[in-house]
XYZ file of C-alpha atoms in Angstrom:
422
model
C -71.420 -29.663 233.223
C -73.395 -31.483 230.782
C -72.943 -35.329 230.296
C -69.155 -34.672 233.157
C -69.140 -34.058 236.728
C -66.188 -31.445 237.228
C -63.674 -31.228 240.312
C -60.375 -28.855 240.159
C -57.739 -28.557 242.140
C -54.077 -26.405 241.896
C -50.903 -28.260 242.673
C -47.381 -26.933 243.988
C -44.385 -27.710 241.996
C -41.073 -26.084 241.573
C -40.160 -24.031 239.049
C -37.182 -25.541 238.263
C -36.994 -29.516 239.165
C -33.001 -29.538 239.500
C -32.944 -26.503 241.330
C -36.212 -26.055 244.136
C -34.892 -23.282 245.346
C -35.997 -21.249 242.433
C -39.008 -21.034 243.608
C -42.375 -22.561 243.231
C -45.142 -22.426 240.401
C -48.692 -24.009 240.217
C -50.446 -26.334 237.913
C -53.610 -26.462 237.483
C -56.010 -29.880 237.104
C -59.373 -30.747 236.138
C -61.063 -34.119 236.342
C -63.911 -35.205 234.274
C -66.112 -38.461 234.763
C -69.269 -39.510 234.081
C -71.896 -38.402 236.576
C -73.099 -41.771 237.272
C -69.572 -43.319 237.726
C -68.394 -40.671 240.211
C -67.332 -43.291 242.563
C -66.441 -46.145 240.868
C -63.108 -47.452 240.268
C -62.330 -46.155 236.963
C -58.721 -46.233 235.038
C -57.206 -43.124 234.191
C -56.858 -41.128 231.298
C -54.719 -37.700 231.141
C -54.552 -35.858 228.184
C -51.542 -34.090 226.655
C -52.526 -31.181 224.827
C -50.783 -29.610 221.743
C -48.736 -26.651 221.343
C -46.298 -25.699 222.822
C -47.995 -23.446 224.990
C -51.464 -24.963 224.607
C -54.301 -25.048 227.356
C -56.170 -28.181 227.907
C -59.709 -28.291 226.359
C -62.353 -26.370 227.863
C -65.423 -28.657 227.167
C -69.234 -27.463 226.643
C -70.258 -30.535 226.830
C -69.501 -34.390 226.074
C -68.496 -35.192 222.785
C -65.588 -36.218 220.347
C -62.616 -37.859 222.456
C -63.650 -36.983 225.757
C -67.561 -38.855 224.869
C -65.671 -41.578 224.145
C -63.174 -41.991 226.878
C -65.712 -41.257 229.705
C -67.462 -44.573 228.698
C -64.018 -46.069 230.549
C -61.742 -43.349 231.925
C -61.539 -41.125 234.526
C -60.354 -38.017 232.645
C -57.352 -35.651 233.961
C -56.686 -32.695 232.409
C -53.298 -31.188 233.509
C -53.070 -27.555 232.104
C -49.060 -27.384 231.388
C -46.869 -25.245 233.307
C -47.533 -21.397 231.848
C -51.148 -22.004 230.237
C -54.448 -22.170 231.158
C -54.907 -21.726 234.903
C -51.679 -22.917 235.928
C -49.272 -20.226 236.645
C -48.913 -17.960 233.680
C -45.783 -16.694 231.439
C -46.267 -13.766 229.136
C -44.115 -11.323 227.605
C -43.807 -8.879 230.468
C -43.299 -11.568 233.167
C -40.687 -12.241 231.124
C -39.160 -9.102 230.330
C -38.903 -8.390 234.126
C -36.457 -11.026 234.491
C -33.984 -8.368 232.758
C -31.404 -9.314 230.035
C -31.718 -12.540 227.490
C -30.025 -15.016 229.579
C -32.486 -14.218 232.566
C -35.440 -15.024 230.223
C -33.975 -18.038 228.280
C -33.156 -19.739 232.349
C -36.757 -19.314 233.233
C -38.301 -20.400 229.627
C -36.075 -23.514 229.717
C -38.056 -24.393 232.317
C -41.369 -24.394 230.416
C -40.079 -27.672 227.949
C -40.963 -31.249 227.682
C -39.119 -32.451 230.488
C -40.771 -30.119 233.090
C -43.999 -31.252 232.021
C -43.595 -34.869 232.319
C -42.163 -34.161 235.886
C -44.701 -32.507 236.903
C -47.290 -35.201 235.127
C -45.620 -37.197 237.156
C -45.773 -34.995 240.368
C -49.545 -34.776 240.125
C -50.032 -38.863 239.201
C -47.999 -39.816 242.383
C -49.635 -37.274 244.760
C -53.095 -36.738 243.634
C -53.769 -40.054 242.155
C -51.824 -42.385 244.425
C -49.292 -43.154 241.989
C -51.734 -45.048 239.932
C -50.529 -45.860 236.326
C -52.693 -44.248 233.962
C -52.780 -43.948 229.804
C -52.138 -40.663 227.919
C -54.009 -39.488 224.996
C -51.710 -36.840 222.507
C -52.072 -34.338 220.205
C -49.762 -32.620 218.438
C -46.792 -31.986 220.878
C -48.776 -33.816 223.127
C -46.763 -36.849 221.515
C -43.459 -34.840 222.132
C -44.501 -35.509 226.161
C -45.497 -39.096 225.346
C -41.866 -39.528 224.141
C -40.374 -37.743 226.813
C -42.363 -39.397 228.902
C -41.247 -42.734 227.612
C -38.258 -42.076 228.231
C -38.299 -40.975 231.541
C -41.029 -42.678 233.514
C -42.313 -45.797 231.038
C -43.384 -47.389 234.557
C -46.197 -44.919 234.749
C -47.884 -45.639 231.729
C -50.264 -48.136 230.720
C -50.717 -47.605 227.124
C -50.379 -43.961 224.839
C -52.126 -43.056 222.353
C -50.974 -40.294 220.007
C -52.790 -37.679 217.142
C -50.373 -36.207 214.486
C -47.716 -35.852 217.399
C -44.548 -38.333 217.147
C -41.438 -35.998 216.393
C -38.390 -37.017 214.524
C -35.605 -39.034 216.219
C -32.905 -37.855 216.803
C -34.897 -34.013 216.933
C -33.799 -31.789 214.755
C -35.415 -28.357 213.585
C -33.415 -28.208 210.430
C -34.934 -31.420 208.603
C -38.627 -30.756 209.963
C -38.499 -27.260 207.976
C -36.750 -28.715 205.160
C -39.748 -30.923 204.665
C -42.475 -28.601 206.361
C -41.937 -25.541 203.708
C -42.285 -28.306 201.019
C -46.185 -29.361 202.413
C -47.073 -25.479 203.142
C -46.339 -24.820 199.437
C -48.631 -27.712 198.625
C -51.496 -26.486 200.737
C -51.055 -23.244 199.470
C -51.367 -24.597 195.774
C -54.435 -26.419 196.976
C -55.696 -23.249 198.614
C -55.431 -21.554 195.093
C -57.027 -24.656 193.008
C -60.010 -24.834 194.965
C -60.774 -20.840 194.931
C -58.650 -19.591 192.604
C -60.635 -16.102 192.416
C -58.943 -16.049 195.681
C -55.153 -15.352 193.762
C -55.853 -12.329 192.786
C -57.859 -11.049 196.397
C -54.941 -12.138 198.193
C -52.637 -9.924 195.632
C -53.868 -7.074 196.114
C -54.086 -7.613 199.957
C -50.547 -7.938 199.413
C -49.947 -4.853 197.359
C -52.147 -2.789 199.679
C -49.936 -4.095 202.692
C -46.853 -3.382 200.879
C -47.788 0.235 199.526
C -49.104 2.307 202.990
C -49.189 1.375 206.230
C -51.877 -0.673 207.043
C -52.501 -0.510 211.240
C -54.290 -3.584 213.057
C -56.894 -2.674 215.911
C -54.465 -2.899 218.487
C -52.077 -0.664 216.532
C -49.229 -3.109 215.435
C -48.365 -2.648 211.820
C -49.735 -5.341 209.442
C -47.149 -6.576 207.379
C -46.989 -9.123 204.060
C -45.284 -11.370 206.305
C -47.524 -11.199 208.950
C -50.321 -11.762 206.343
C -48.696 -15.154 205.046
C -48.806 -16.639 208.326
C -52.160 -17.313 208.015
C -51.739 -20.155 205.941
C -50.799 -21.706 209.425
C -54.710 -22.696 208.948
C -54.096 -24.406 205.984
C -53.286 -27.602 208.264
C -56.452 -27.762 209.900
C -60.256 -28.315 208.372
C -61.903 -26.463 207.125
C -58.790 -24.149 206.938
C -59.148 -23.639 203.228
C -62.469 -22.299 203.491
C -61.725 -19.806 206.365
C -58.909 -17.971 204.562
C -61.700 -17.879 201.290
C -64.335 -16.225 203.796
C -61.745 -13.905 205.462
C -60.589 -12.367 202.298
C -63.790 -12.148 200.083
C -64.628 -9.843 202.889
C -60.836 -8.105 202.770
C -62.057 -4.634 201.416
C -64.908 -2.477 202.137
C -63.668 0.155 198.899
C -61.106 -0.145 196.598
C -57.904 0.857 198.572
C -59.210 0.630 202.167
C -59.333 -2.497 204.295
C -62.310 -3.118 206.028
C -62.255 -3.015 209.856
C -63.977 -6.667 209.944
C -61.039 -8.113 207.979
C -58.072 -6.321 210.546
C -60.144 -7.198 213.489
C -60.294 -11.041 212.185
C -56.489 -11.049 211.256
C -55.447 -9.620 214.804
C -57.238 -12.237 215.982
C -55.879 -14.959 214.256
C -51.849 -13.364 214.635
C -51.746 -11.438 218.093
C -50.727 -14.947 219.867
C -53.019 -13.248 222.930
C -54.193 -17.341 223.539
C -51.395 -18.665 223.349
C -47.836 -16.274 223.690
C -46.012 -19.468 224.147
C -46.662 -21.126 221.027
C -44.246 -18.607 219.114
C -41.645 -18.128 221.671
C -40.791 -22.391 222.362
C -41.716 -23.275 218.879
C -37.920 -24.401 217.956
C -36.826 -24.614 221.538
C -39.544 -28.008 221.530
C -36.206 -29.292 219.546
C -33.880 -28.555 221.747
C -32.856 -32.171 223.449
C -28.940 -32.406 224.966
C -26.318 -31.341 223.099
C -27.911 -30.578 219.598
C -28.029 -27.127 220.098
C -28.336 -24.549 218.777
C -31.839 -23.925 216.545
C -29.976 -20.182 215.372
C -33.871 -19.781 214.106
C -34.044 -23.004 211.711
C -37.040 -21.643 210.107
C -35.975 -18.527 208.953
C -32.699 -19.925 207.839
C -34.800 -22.147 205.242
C -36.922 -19.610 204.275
C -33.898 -17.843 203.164
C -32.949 -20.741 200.833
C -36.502 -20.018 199.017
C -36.761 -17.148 197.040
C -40.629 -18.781 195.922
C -41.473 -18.091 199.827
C -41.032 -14.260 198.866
C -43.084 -11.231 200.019
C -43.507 -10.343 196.467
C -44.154 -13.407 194.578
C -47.750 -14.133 192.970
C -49.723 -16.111 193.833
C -48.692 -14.903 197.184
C -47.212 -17.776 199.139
C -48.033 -18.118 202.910
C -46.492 -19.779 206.181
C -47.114 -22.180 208.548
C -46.121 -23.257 211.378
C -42.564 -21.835 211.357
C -41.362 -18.898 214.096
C -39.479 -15.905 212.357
C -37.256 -13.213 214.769
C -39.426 -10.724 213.066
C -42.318 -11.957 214.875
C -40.780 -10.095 218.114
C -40.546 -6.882 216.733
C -43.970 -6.165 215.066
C -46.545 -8.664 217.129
C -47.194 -6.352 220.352
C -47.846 -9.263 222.700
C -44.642 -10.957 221.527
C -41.838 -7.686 221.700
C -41.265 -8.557 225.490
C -39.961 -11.906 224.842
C -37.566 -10.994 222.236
C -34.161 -10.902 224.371
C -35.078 -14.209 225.781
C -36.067 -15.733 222.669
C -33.213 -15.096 220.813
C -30.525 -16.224 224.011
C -32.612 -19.551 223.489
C -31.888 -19.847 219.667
C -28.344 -19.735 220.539
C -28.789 -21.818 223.290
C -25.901 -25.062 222.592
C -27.339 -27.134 225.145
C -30.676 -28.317 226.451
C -31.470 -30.345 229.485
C -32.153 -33.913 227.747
C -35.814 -34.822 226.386
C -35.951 -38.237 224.542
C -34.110 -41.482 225.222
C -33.214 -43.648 222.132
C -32.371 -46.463 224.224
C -35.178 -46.813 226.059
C -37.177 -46.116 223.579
C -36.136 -48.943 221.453
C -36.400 -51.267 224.329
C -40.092 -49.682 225.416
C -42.910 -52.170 226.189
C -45.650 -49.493 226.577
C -48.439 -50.018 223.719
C -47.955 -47.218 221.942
C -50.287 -46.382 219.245
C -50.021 -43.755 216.773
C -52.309 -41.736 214.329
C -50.051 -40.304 211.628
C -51.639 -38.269 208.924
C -50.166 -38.962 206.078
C -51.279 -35.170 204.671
C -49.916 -33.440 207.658
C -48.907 -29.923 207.291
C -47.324 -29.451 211.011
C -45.671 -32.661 211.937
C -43.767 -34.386 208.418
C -45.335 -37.554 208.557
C -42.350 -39.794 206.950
C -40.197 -38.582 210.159
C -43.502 -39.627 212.148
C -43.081 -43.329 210.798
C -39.334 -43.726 210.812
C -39.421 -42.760 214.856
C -42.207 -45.053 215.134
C -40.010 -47.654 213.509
C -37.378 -47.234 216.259
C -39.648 -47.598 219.478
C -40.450 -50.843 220.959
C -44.260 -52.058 220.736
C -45.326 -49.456 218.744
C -48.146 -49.200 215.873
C -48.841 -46.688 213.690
C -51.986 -45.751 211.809
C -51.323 -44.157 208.563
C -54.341 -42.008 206.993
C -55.241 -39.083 205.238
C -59.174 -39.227 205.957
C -57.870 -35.961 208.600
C -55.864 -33.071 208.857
C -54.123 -32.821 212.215
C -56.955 -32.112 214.238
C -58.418 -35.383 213.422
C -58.727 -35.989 216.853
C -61.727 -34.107 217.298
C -63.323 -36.741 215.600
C -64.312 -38.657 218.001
C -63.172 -42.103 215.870
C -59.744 -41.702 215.666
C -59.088 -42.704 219.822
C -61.578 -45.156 218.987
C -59.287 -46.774 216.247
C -56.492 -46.123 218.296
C -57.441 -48.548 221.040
C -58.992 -51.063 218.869
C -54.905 -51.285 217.379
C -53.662 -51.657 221.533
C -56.815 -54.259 222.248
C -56.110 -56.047 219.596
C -52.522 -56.665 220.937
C -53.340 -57.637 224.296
C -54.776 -54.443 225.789
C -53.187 -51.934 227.966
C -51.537 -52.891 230.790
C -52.792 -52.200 234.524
């Protein structure tokens, strides 16, 4: 491809690491480099990807991060277990497991700690168990943890975007904080275009009067609508919700077809079915079970969230059990996904101990604006791991990775304290 030379390859590795004889799945990897460096002796760089349930990047060409880290690395992109072109999960793989219980056992398997095992799997076999550095974002810092705490010996430095979870995990305190900063986007939302309050009303009284059916023919809901504000947390988020409902009704009391087709998009979780159905188990980490749907529990405790307050108030990145009842693509995990909020106990993701004692350079970007991941829990984690650094900013929203500067200032803060290790 432009500016990368490309190889791929699949890779065997069980389903469940405690128990092989589940069966195998496959993982899929892609290496980049630059063309002219094919052969040379190049570290490594693997990149977690955010999520959960999110593909690696597909790149058209070189630029942001992956520009940058060709200049040094060797790039391996590791699709996690059930996305991309690694074996995939869905809703009706799922559902033909049978009852709940069937569905939470093989969804388990889809966590942290799989991930870094099979990292791990693919570093020792593929790559000659040469130590290489990770690059997060977003939950990809939930795997630099894990990983951490698992297999620091692999690791030459990590570098992590908007990702570093609290310590000890808990879903309850990240949505008592993350309602708070959706209700501050939204207010932003509304100060910057506030023509926009009085769209997004009658959106909301249109939804709530007749049924309004989506292309695909699930119902659209008010609920459904506020999720959108899930874009809030990236740029130019603000402006995409403006353009999507300016363009909300083609006559007064009919929706235009543009507008449905854009929302489907944005809701149907076709991309990415995982992202809803793990988004509290991500918390789940030995015996602090269970979630019992942390989000919707703190919804419940504010009335202001409400379907029929205005200035309508929207979500963001918060999973709600109604989600498996009126999103098609969702309805088959809905057994499984509630036997996993109940779920008491998870296998074990991060390690305080080792953690504190860790001697990996760890650098983090923390966005001090941060809609997804609370950055105050971001900095007091940081605060408890050995030879770590943090970068506070609020020049980005949590994609600031696709900047292209923010690995840059990243390594600067690991080279300026010796440098990674080889």
């Amino acid at each position: 491809m432009p500016g990368m030379r490309v190889s791929e390859r699949h890779v065997r590795v069980p389903l469940d690491w405690d128990d092989p004889a589940r069966g195998e799945i496959e993982v899929f990897v892609r290496e980049l480099v630059d063309p002219d460096r094919r052969d040379a002796d190049l570290p490594l760089l693997t990149y977690l990807q955010g999520g959960p349930g999110g593909a690696n990047p597909r790149p058209l060409k070189a630029d942001g991060w992956i520009e940058e880290a060709l200049a040094d690395y060797r790039i391996v992109l590791v699709d996690q277990r059930g996305t991309g072109r690694s074996t995939p999960v869905d809703a009706q793989i799922v559902a033909a497991l049978g009852d709940g219980e069937a569905g939470a056992d093989y969804l388990a398997c889809f966590r942290a700690d799989s991930i870094v095992r099979d990292l791990e799997h693919v570093r020792t076999t593929v790559y000659n168990g040469r130590k290489w550095t990770t690059l997060a974002q977003s939950y990809g810092g939930w795997l630099t943890l894990a990983y951490l705490s698992r297999a620091p010996e692999a690791l030459s430095a990590a570098y992590v975007c908007g990702g570093i979870p609290g310590l000890p995990m808990s879903a309850d305190e990240v949505y008592r904080r993350t309602f708070d900063r959706v209700a501050a986007k939204t207010a932003e939302y509304y100060r910057r275009y506030p023509q926009d309050a009085a769209r997004v009303a009658a959106i909301a009284d249109h939804l709530a009067a007749a049924p309004v059916r989506l292309p695909d023919g699930d119902l659209l809901t008010v609920r459904r609508f506020q999720t959108l504000g899930i874009d809030f947390g990236m740029k130019p988020g603000l402006e995409r919700m403006h353009w999507l409902v300016e363009h909300a009704f083609v006559q007064q009391g009919r929706l235009s077809e543009g507008f449905l087709a854009d929302v489907l998009a944005r809701t149907s979780s076709a991309a990415n079915p995982l992202f809803w159905t793990l988004q509290e188990s991500i918390y789940g980490d030995g015996h602090n079970g269970p979630t019992a749907w942390a989000a919707q529990r703190e919804r419940d405790r504010r009335p202001e969230f409400g379907e029929d307050r205005r200035p309508l108030p929207f979500t963001g990145e918060m999973a709600f059990p109604w989600m498996f009842d009126e999103i098609r693509l969702l309805r088959g995990f809905k057994p499984a996904v509630h036997a996993l909020a109940e779920r008491r106990e998870w296998s074990p993701i991060l390690d305080p101990d080792r953690l504190a004692a860790n001697e990996v350079p760890l650098a983090a970007a923390v966005y001090f604006d941060d809609m997804f991941v609370d950055a105050g829990l971001q900095l007091d984690t940081l605060d408890r791991i050995g030879n770590a650094q943090a970068w506070v900013t609020n020049e980005f929203e949590h994609d600031g990775i696709g900047s292209g500067r923010v690995l840059t200032r990243l390594r600067d803060l690991v080279r300026d304290r010796g440098g990674e290790r080889r």
